[in-house]
PDB file of C-alpha atoms in Angstrom:
ATOM      1  CA  MET A   1     -32.814  10.327 -50.660  1.00 47.00           C
ATOM      2  CA  SER A   2     -34.052   8.967 -47.332  1.00 53.00           C
ATOM      3  CA  MET A   3     -37.772   9.504 -46.897  1.00 59.00           C
ATOM      4  CA  THR A   4     -38.710   6.988 -44.233  1.00 57.00           C
ATOM      5  CA  GLY A   5     -37.576   8.650 -41.019  1.00 55.00           C
ATOM      6  CA  GLY A   6     -34.720   6.208 -40.537  1.00 52.00           C
ATOM      7  CA  ARG A   7     -37.002   3.181 -39.981  1.00 58.00           C
ATOM      8  CA  GLU A   8     -35.408  -0.180 -40.718  1.00 63.00           C
ATOM      9  CA  ASP A   9     -38.398  -1.567 -42.642  1.00 72.00           C
ATOM     10  CA  GLY A  10     -38.048   1.105 -45.331  1.00 77.00           C
ATOM     11  CA  ALA A  11     -41.820   1.403 -45.739  1.00 88.00           C
ATOM     12  CA  PHE A  12     -43.192   4.780 -46.826  1.00 94.00           C
ATOM     13  CA  ARG A  13     -46.125   5.738 -44.585  1.00 96.00           C
ATOM     14  CA  VAL A  14     -48.768   8.307 -45.441  1.00 98.00           C
ATOM     15  CA  GLY A  15     -51.047   9.857 -42.820  1.00 98.00           C
ATOM     16  CA  TYR A  16     -54.718  10.323 -43.688  1.00 98.00           C
ATOM     17  CA  GLN A  17     -57.793  11.316 -41.686  1.00 95.00           C
ATOM     18  CA  ARG A  18     -61.034   9.315 -41.534  1.00 93.00           C
ATOM     19  CA  ARG A  19     -63.715  12.025 -41.352  1.00 87.00           C
ATOM     20  CA  THR A  20     -62.652  14.973 -43.510  1.00 90.00           C
ATOM     21  CA  ALA A  21     -64.613  14.321 -46.705  1.00 92.00           C
ATOM     22  CA  PRO A  22     -64.241  15.233 -49.495  1.00 94.00           C
ATOM     23  CA  PHE A  23     -60.507  15.712 -48.881  1.00 95.00           C
ATOM     24  CA  CYS A  24     -59.873  12.443 -47.091  1.00 96.00           C
ATOM     25  CA  TYR A  25     -62.251   9.892 -45.617  1.00 96.00           C
ATOM     26  CA  ALA A  26     -62.812   6.186 -45.123  1.00 96.00           C
ATOM     27  CA  VAL A  27     -66.008   4.169 -45.223  1.00 92.00           C
ATOM     28  CA  GLY A  28     -65.991   1.158 -42.891  1.00 89.00           C
ATOM     29  CA  SER A  29     -63.046  -1.082 -42.048  1.00 91.00           C
ATOM     30  CA  PRO A  30     -60.244  -1.747 -42.776  1.00 94.00           C
ATOM     31  CA  PHE A  31     -58.978   1.808 -43.105  1.00 96.00           C
ATOM     32  CA  ARG A  32     -58.852   2.568 -46.846  1.00 97.00           C
ATOM     33  CA  PRO A  33     -58.911   6.333 -47.350  1.00 98.00           C
ATOM     34  CA  ILE A  34     -60.299   8.004 -50.460  1.00 98.00           C
ATOM     35  CA  GLY A  35     -60.874  11.630 -51.406  1.00 98.00           C
ATOM     36  CA  PHE A  36     -59.506  14.639 -53.252  1.00 97.00           C
ATOM     37  CA  SER A  37     -56.254  14.829 -51.265  1.00 98.00           C
ATOM     38  CA  VAL A  38     -55.810  11.059 -51.498  1.00 98.00           C
ATOM     39  CA  ASP A  39     -56.049  11.220 -55.290  1.00 98.00           C
ATOM     40  CA  VAL A  40     -53.629  14.150 -55.470  1.00 98.00           C
ATOM     41  CA  ALA A  41     -51.193  12.239 -53.236  1.00 98.00           C
ATOM     42  CA  ARG A  42     -51.553   9.107 -55.369  1.00 97.00           C
ATOM     43  CA  ILE A  43     -50.686  11.000 -58.553  1.00 97.00           C
ATOM     44  CA  VAL A  44     -47.630  12.853 -57.268  1.00 97.00           C
ATOM     45  CA  LEU A  45     -46.246  10.103 -55.023  1.00 97.00           C
ATOM     46  CA  SER A  46     -46.577   7.525 -57.810  1.00 96.00           C
ATOM     47  CA  GLU A  47     -44.507   9.823 -60.003  1.00 96.00           C
ATOM     48  CA  ILE A  48     -41.842  10.351 -57.329  1.00 95.00           C
ATOM     49  CA  LEU A  49     -41.653   6.898 -55.725  1.00 93.00           C
ATOM     50  CA  GLY A  50     -42.515   4.834 -58.780  1.00 92.00           C
ATOM     51  CA  ALA A  51     -45.663   2.769 -59.210  1.00 87.00           C
ATOM     52  CA  ASP A  52     -44.348  -0.354 -57.473  1.00 90.00           C
ATOM     53  CA  ARG A  53     -43.112   1.427 -54.372  1.00 90.00           C
ATOM     54  CA  PHE A  54     -46.232   3.568 -54.158  1.00 91.00           C
ATOM     55  CA  ALA A  55     -48.364   0.414 -54.257  1.00 90.00           C
ATOM     56  CA  ALA A  56     -46.505  -0.734 -51.127  1.00 91.00           C
ATOM     57  CA  THR A  57     -47.047   2.494 -49.167  1.00 94.00           C
ATOM     58  CA  GLN A  58     -48.894   2.190 -45.872  1.00 96.00           C
ATOM     59  CA  ALA A  59     -51.916   4.333 -44.999  1.00 97.00           C
ATOM     60  CA  VAL A  60     -51.874   5.414 -41.345  1.00 98.00           C
ATOM     61  CA  GLU A  61     -54.938   6.938 -39.701  1.00 97.00           C
ATOM     62  CA  VAL A  62     -54.280  10.320 -38.066  1.00 96.00           C
ATOM     63  CA  THR A  63     -56.398  13.059 -36.519  1.00 90.00           C
ATOM     64  CA  SER A  64     -56.047  16.821 -36.368  1.00 86.00           C
ATOM     65  CA  THR A  65     -54.370  16.512 -32.978  1.00 86.00           C
ATOM     66  CA  THR A  66     -52.066  13.526 -33.695  1.00 94.00           C
ATOM     67  CA  ARG A  67     -50.851  14.199 -37.245  1.00 96.00           C
ATOM     68  CA  GLU A  68     -47.994  16.545 -36.353  1.00 97.00           C
ATOM     69  CA  SER A  69     -46.522  14.409 -33.570  1.00 97.00           C
ATOM     70  CA  LEU A  70     -46.786  11.237 -35.680  1.00 98.00           C
ATOM     71  CA  LEU A  71     -44.882  13.004 -38.453  1.00 98.00           C
ATOM     72  CA  LEU A  72     -42.133  14.373 -36.218  1.00 97.00           C
ATOM     73  CA  ASN A  73     -41.775  10.997 -34.451  1.00 96.00           C
ATOM     74  CA  SER A  74     -41.388   9.290 -37.864  1.00 94.00           C
ATOM     75  CA  ALA A  75     -44.532   7.188 -37.501  1.00 96.00           C
ATOM     76  CA  ILE A  76     -45.559   8.696 -40.851  1.00 97.00           C
ATOM     77  CA  ASP A  77     -43.483  10.273 -43.614  1.00 97.00           C
ATOM     78  CA  ILE A  78     -46.048  12.708 -44.986  1.00 98.00           C
ATOM     79  CA  GLU A  79     -49.568  13.821 -44.089  1.00 98.00           C
ATOM     80  CA  CYS A  80     -51.977  14.289 -46.984  1.00 98.00           C
ATOM     81  CA  GLY A  81     -55.313  15.801 -46.127  1.00 96.00           C
ATOM     82  CA  SER A  82     -56.595  19.265 -45.327  1.00 92.00           C
ATOM     83  CA  THR A  83     -53.895  20.761 -43.127  1.00 93.00           C
ATOM     84  CA  THR A  84     -53.599  24.543 -43.230  1.00 92.00           C
ATOM     85  CA  ILE A  85     -50.206  26.098 -43.910  1.00 96.00           C
ATOM     86  CA  THR A  86     -49.557  28.482 -40.995  1.00 93.00           C
ATOM     87  CA  GLU A  87     -46.551  30.383 -39.683  1.00 95.00           C
ATOM     88  CA  ALA A  88     -46.799  28.552 -36.358  1.00 93.00           C
ATOM     89  CA  ARG A  89     -46.703  25.141 -38.033  1.00 95.00           C
ATOM     90  CA  LEU A  90     -43.831  26.173 -40.296  1.00 98.00           C
ATOM     91  CA  GLU A  91     -41.684  26.575 -37.189  1.00 98.00           C
ATOM     92  CA  LYS A  92     -41.824  22.775 -36.743  1.00 98.00           C
ATOM     93  CA  VAL A  93     -42.841  21.185 -40.042  1.00 98.00           C
ATOM     94  CA  ALA A  94     -42.639  21.840 -43.786  1.00 98.00           C
ATOM     95  CA  PHE A  95     -45.330  22.000 -46.460  1.00 98.00           C
ATOM     96  CA  THR A  96     -45.638  21.543 -50.178  1.00 98.00           C
ATOM     97  CA  VAL A  97     -47.032  24.258 -52.410  1.00 98.00           C
ATOM     98  CA  PRO A  98     -50.754  24.746 -51.656  1.00 97.00           C
ATOM     99  CA  ILE A  99     -53.158  22.228 -53.181  1.00 96.00           C
ATOM    100  CA  PHE A 100     -56.392  24.030 -52.198  1.00 95.00           C
ATOM    101  CA  GLU A 101     -57.793  27.271 -50.783  1.00 93.00           C
ATOM    102  CA  THR A 102     -60.818  27.635 -48.506  1.00 91.00           C
ATOM    103  CA  ARG A 103     -62.522  29.806 -45.904  1.00 93.00           C
ATOM    104  CA  HIS A 104     -64.361  29.065 -42.682  1.00 95.00           C
ATOM    105  CA  ARG A 105     -68.125  28.980 -42.209  1.00 96.00           C
ATOM    106  CA  ILE A 106     -70.432  28.794 -39.208  1.00 97.00           C
ATOM    107  CA  ALA A 107     -73.574  26.677 -38.941  1.00 96.00           C
ATOM    108  CA  VAL A 108     -76.071  27.331 -36.152  1.00 95.00           C
ATOM    109  CA  ARG A 109     -79.263  25.852 -34.877  1.00 90.00           C
ATOM    110  CA  THR A 110     -82.198  27.949 -36.054  1.00 85.00           C
ATOM    111  CA  GLY A 111     -83.368  29.382 -32.725  1.00 76.00           C
ATOM    112  CA  SER A 112     -79.953  29.788 -31.141  1.00 77.00           C
ATOM    113  CA  MET A 113     -79.855  33.468 -32.187  1.00 73.00           C
ATOM    114  CA  ARG A 114     -83.362  34.704 -31.490  1.00 67.00           C
ATOM    115  CA  ARG A 115     -81.969  38.009 -30.346  1.00 72.00           C
ATOM    116  CA  ARG A 116     -78.977  40.041 -31.482  1.00 75.00           C
ATOM    117  CA  ASP A 117     -75.805  39.528 -29.453  1.00 78.00           C
ATOM    118  CA  ALA A 118     -77.089  36.220 -28.100  1.00 87.00           C
ATOM    119  CA  ALA A 119     -74.420  34.040 -26.474  1.00 92.00           C
ATOM    120  CA  VAL A 120     -73.794  30.922 -28.586  1.00 94.00           C
ATOM    121  CA  SER A 121     -71.459  28.009 -27.795  1.00 96.00           C
ATOM    122  CA  VAL A 122     -69.661  27.097 -31.027  1.00 97.00           C
ATOM    123  CA  ALA A 123     -67.920  23.731 -31.443  1.00 98.00           C
ATOM    124  CA  GLY A 124     -64.772  23.324 -33.519  1.00 97.00           C
ATOM    125  CA  ILE A 125     -61.332  21.734 -33.641  1.00 92.00           C
ATOM    126  CA  ARG A 126     -59.172  22.830 -30.725  1.00 93.00           C
ATOM    127  CA  GLY A 127     -56.154  24.887 -31.843  1.00 89.00           C
ATOM    128  CA  SER A 128     -57.360  25.064 -35.441  1.00 90.00           C
ATOM    129  CA  THR A 129     -57.361  27.985 -37.827  1.00 90.00           C
ATOM    130  CA  SER A 130     -61.160  27.835 -37.613  1.00 94.00           C
ATOM    131  CA  GLN A 131     -60.894  28.649 -33.913  1.00 96.00           C
ATOM    132  CA  ALA A 132     -58.470  31.494 -34.633  1.00 94.00           C
ATOM    133  CA  ALA A 133     -60.706  32.899 -37.379  1.00 96.00           C
ATOM    134  CA  LEU A 134     -63.778  32.791 -35.147  1.00 97.00           C
ATOM    135  CA  GLU A 135     -62.029  34.451 -32.229  1.00 96.00           C
ATOM    136  CA  ALA A 136     -60.548  37.155 -34.483  1.00 95.00           C
ATOM    137  CA  ALA A 137     -63.853  37.937 -36.187  1.00 94.00           C
ATOM    138  CA  GLY A 138     -65.592  41.262 -35.751  1.00 88.00           C
ATOM    139  CA  ASP A 139     -69.313  41.720 -35.257  1.00 89.00           C
ATOM    140  CA  LEU A 140     -71.026  38.431 -36.114  1.00 92.00           C
ATOM    141  CA  GLY A 141     -74.409  39.440 -34.755  1.00 90.00           C
ATOM    142  CA  PHE A 142     -73.963  37.071 -31.816  1.00 91.00           C
ATOM    143  CA  GLN A 143     -71.419  36.387 -29.072  1.00 93.00           C
ATOM    144  CA  PRO A 144     -69.575  33.110 -29.767  1.00 95.00           C
ATOM    145  CA  THR A 145     -67.880  31.012 -27.104  1.00 96.00           C
ATOM    146  CA  PHE A 146     -65.578  28.443 -28.677  1.00 98.00           C
ATOM    147  CA  VAL A 147     -65.810  24.844 -27.422  1.00 97.00           C
ATOM    148  CA  GLY A 148     -62.791  22.823 -28.569  1.00 97.00           C
ATOM    149  CA  HIS A 149     -62.680  19.187 -29.692  1.00 94.00           C
ATOM    150  CA  SER A 150     -59.903  16.952 -31.016  1.00 88.00           C
ATOM    151  CA  SER A 151     -61.448  16.321 -34.447  1.00 86.00           C
ATOM    152  CA  ILE A 152     -64.153  17.600 -36.768  1.00 87.00           C
ATOM    153  CA  GLY A 153     -66.098  14.405 -36.118  1.00 87.00           C
ATOM    154  CA  GLU A 154     -66.177  15.049 -32.382  1.00 93.00           C
ATOM    155  CA  ALA A 155     -67.084  18.697 -32.943  1.00 95.00           C
ATOM    156  CA  PHE A 156     -69.971  17.812 -35.246  1.00 94.00           C
ATOM    157  CA  ASP A 157     -71.238  15.154 -32.838  1.00 94.00           C
ATOM    158  CA  ALA A 158     -71.275  17.768 -30.070  1.00 96.00           C
ATOM    159  CA  PHE A 159     -73.167  20.187 -32.316  1.00 96.00           C
ATOM    160  CA  THR A 160     -75.821  17.625 -33.204  1.00 93.00           C
ATOM    161  CA  ASP A 161     -76.114  15.855 -29.840  1.00 94.00           C
ATOM    162  CA  ASP A 162     -75.554  18.526 -27.160  1.00 95.00           C
ATOM    163  CA  PRO A 163     -78.411  21.052 -26.833  1.00 92.00           C
ATOM    164  CA  ALA A 164     -76.005  23.452 -25.095  1.00 94.00           C
ATOM    165  CA  VAL A 165     -73.911  23.737 -28.281  1.00 95.00           C
ATOM    166  CA  GLY A 166     -75.655  26.083 -30.685  1.00 94.00           C
ATOM    167  CA  GLY A 167     -73.113  26.295 -33.511  1.00 96.00           C
ATOM    168  CA  ILE A 168     -70.103  24.792 -35.250  1.00 98.00           C
ATOM    169  CA  VAL A 169     -67.227  26.449 -37.129  1.00 98.00           C
ATOM    170  CA  ALA A 170     -65.069  24.634 -39.675  1.00 95.00           C
ATOM    171  CA  ASP A 171     -63.559  24.680 -43.119  1.00 90.00           C
ATOM    172  CA  GLU A 172     -66.410  25.531 -45.486  1.00 92.00           C
ATOM    173  CA  VAL A 173     -66.135  22.410 -47.622  1.00 92.00           C
ATOM    174  CA  ILE A 174     -65.826  19.978 -44.725  1.00 87.00           C
ATOM    175  CA  LEU A 175     -68.699  21.684 -42.910  1.00 92.00           C
ATOM    176  CA  ARG A 176     -70.919  21.517 -46.002  1.00 92.00           C
ATOM    177  CA  CYS A 177     -70.075  17.841 -46.292  1.00 91.00           C
ATOM    178  CA  ALA A 178     -70.974  17.130 -42.663  1.00 89.00           C
ATOM    179  CA  LEU A 179     -74.276  18.974 -43.052  1.00 92.00           C
ATOM    180  CA  ALA A 180     -75.096  17.072 -46.242  1.00 91.00           C
ATOM    181  CA  ALA A 181     -74.421  13.778 -44.462  1.00 88.00           C
ATOM    182  CA  SER A 182     -76.823  14.644 -41.619  1.00 86.00           C
ATOM    183  CA  PRO A 183     -79.411  17.040 -43.077  1.00 86.00           C
ATOM    184  CA  ARG A 184     -81.527  18.861 -40.493  1.00 85.00           C
ATOM    185  CA  SER A 185     -84.283  21.400 -40.963  1.00 88.00           C
ATOM    186  CA  ASP A 186     -83.244  23.276 -37.824  1.00 90.00           C
ATOM    187  CA  VAL A 187     -79.679  24.065 -38.981  1.00 94.00           C
ATOM    188  CA  GLU A 188     -78.665  27.183 -40.909  1.00 92.00           C
ATOM    189  CA  LEU A 189     -75.337  27.844 -42.649  1.00 93.00           C
ATOM    190  CA  LEU A 190     -74.610  31.507 -42.007  1.00 94.00           C
ATOM    191  CA  ASP A 191     -73.628  33.722 -44.932  1.00 92.00           C
ATOM    192  CA  ILE A 192     -70.366  34.647 -43.208  1.00 93.00           C
ATOM    193  CA  ARG A 193     -66.919  33.652 -44.478  1.00 93.00           C
ATOM    194  CA  LEU A 194     -63.910  33.928 -42.202  1.00 96.00           C
ATOM    195  CA  GLY A 195     -60.191  33.923 -42.987  1.00 92.00           C
ATOM    196  CA  LEU A 196     -58.407  32.346 -45.935  1.00 91.00           C
ATOM    197  CA  ASP A 197     -56.625  29.023 -45.562  1.00 92.00           C
ATOM    198  CA  ARG A 198     -54.269  27.271 -47.945  1.00 95.00           C
ATOM    199  CA  TYR A 199     -53.857  23.516 -47.603  1.00 96.00           C
ATOM    200  CA  GLY A 200     -50.633  21.639 -48.278  1.00 98.00           C
ATOM    201  CA  PHE A 201     -49.107  18.222 -47.666  1.00 99.00           C
ATOM    202  CA  MET A 202     -47.103  18.214 -44.427  1.00 99.00           C
ATOM    203  CA  MET A 203     -43.552  16.834 -44.139  1.00 98.00           C
ATOM    204  CA  ARG A 204     -40.508  16.926 -41.894  1.00 98.00           C
ATOM    205  CA  PRO A 205     -38.270  19.976 -42.515  1.00 97.00           C
ATOM    206  CA  ARG A 206     -35.210  17.799 -43.121  1.00 96.00           C
ATOM    207  CA  ASP A 207     -36.846  15.969 -46.050  1.00 96.00           C
ATOM    208  CA  THR A 208     -35.859  18.700 -48.499  1.00 96.00           C
ATOM    209  CA  ALA A 209     -35.392  16.396 -51.495  1.00 96.00           C
ATOM    210  CA  LEU A 210     -38.882  14.978 -51.033  1.00 96.00           C
ATOM    211  CA  ARG A 211     -40.380  18.439 -50.740  1.00 97.00           C
ATOM    212  CA  SER A 212     -38.644  19.667 -53.894  1.00 98.00           C
ATOM    213  CA  ALA A 213     -39.786  16.630 -55.867  1.00 97.00           C
ATOM    214  CA  LEU A 214     -43.354  16.991 -54.602  1.00 98.00           C
ATOM    215  CA  ASP A 215     -43.478  20.696 -55.409  1.00 98.00           C
ATOM    216  CA  GLU A 216     -42.315  20.094 -58.978  1.00 98.00           C
ATOM    217  CA  SER A 217     -44.886  17.339 -59.464  1.00 98.00           C
ATOM    218  CA  LEU A 218     -47.689  19.360 -57.870  1.00 98.00           C
ATOM    219  CA  VAL A 219     -47.014  22.446 -59.997  1.00 98.00           C
ATOM    220  CA  ARG A 220     -47.455  20.299 -63.108  1.00 98.00           C
ATOM    221  CA  LEU A 221     -50.620  18.683 -61.763  1.00 97.00           C
ATOM    222  CA  LEU A 222     -52.232  21.958 -60.662  1.00 95.00           C
ATOM    223  CA  ALA A 223     -51.882  23.333 -64.191  1.00 95.00           C
ATOM    224  CA  SER A 224     -53.364  20.253 -65.837  1.00 96.00           C
ATOM    225  CA  ALA A 225     -56.813  19.131 -66.942  1.00 95.00           C
ATOM    226  CA  SER A 226     -56.466  16.230 -64.498  1.00 95.00           C
ATOM    227  CA  TYR A 227     -56.601  18.639 -61.558  1.00 94.00           C
ATOM    228  CA  LYS A 228     -59.825  20.209 -62.845  1.00 92.00           C
ATOM    229  CA  ALA A 229     -61.292  16.725 -63.219  1.00 94.00           C
ATOM    230  CA  LEU A 230     -60.391  15.962 -59.596  1.00 95.00           C
ATOM    231  CA  LEU A 231     -62.149  19.138 -58.450  1.00 94.00           C
ATOM    232  CA  ALA A 232     -65.310  18.153 -60.313  1.00 92.00           C
ATOM    233  CA  ARG A 233     -65.209  14.598 -58.992  1.00 95.00           C
ATOM    234  CA  TRP A 234     -64.831  15.485 -55.337  1.00 95.00           C
ATOM    235  CA  PHE A 235     -66.639  18.818 -55.008  1.00 94.00           C
ATOM    236  CA  TYR A 236     -69.500  18.482 -57.490  1.00 92.00           C
ATOM    237  CA  ASP A 237     -70.264  14.818 -58.217  1.00 94.00           C
ATOM    238  CA  GLU A 238     -71.724  12.304 -55.754  1.00 95.00           C
ATOM    239  CA  LEU A 239     -69.100  11.230 -53.217  1.00 96.00           C
ATOM    240  CA  PRO A 240     -68.239   7.508 -53.353  1.00 96.00           C
ATOM    241  CA  GLY A 241     -69.699   5.537 -50.466  1.00 96.00           C
ATOM    242  CA  LEU A 242     -71.580   8.501 -48.995  1.00 95.00           C
ATOM    243  CA  GLY A 243     -74.637   8.775 -51.222  1.00 93.00           C
ATOM    244  CA  TYR A 244     -74.564  12.542 -51.686  1.00 94.00           C
ATOM    245  CA  GLY A 245     -72.566  15.201 -53.477  1.00 93.00           C
ATOM    246  CA  LEU A 246     -71.730  18.796 -52.652  1.00 92.00           C
ATOM    247  CA  GLY A 247     -72.713  20.264 -56.023  1.00 89.00           C
ATOM    248  CA  MET A 248     -70.010  22.899 -55.624  1.00 86.00           C
ATOM    249  CA  ARG A 249     -68.295  24.293 -58.691  1.00 73.00           C
ATOM    250  CA  SER A 250     -64.540  24.660 -58.205  1.00 54.00           C
ATOM    251  CA  VAL A 251     -62.030  26.661 -60.198  1.00 44.00           C
ATOM    252  CA  GLY A 252     -58.336  26.377 -59.359  1.00 46.00           C
ATOM    253  CA  GLY A 253     -59.065  25.032 -55.883  1.00 50.00           C
ATOM    254  CA  GLN A 254     -61.298  27.931 -54.865  1.00 47.00           C
ATOM    255  CA  VAL A 255     -64.798  26.659 -54.233  1.00 45.00           C
ATOM    256  CA  THR A 256     -67.760  28.840 -55.171  1.00 41.00           C
TER     257      THR A 256
END
């Protein structure tokens, strides 16, 4: 089966993000991603491609806004990170079975909601399911205005550096990770959970043989003790290279 987008070099290229710990992240240069999704990809792709060919795969850095176009233009052959399976995306790309479930959370500066129905600018990834969940939410106790950015890193930088931005919305795990990396006494994680997202690995629709092989391998992994060990490593233990852990207990991909 052809899995390299018709490129002459025959290299298998995997897209990963730099700043979406604990799913996928890189510390320093060169770009060497690690994380929960990276480990899951390593296990299933090694089984499908074989150990030697997997060792020769190329890691390509992507962002939330570039990953889909890089996939469809054959610059990468699969994207392994924290991409939500949505109906809109399924019109253009394909996904594996879900590897994780999560919800969205909002963090705010303590003082940004001194009165009920206060107007609060909330940073997030432009076009994301976090944006959709925020805009579809009912009474939050404040009036959010979404401010879009191209990546979670840019959104978090805006939240921490721009006094006009009073909040940030993101995947709960990634948001907790960002807050743990830059702890601040003036930031509060609201006890509000929005939506329900399922993450999968993203592929081209025509790569049906690859998708079938990945699904079979993932179903076996998700039912194994190895998967539970991965959850503990990346959501409870200290994260490699970051100096902190999330201390979150995970069961079957649903973080509590």
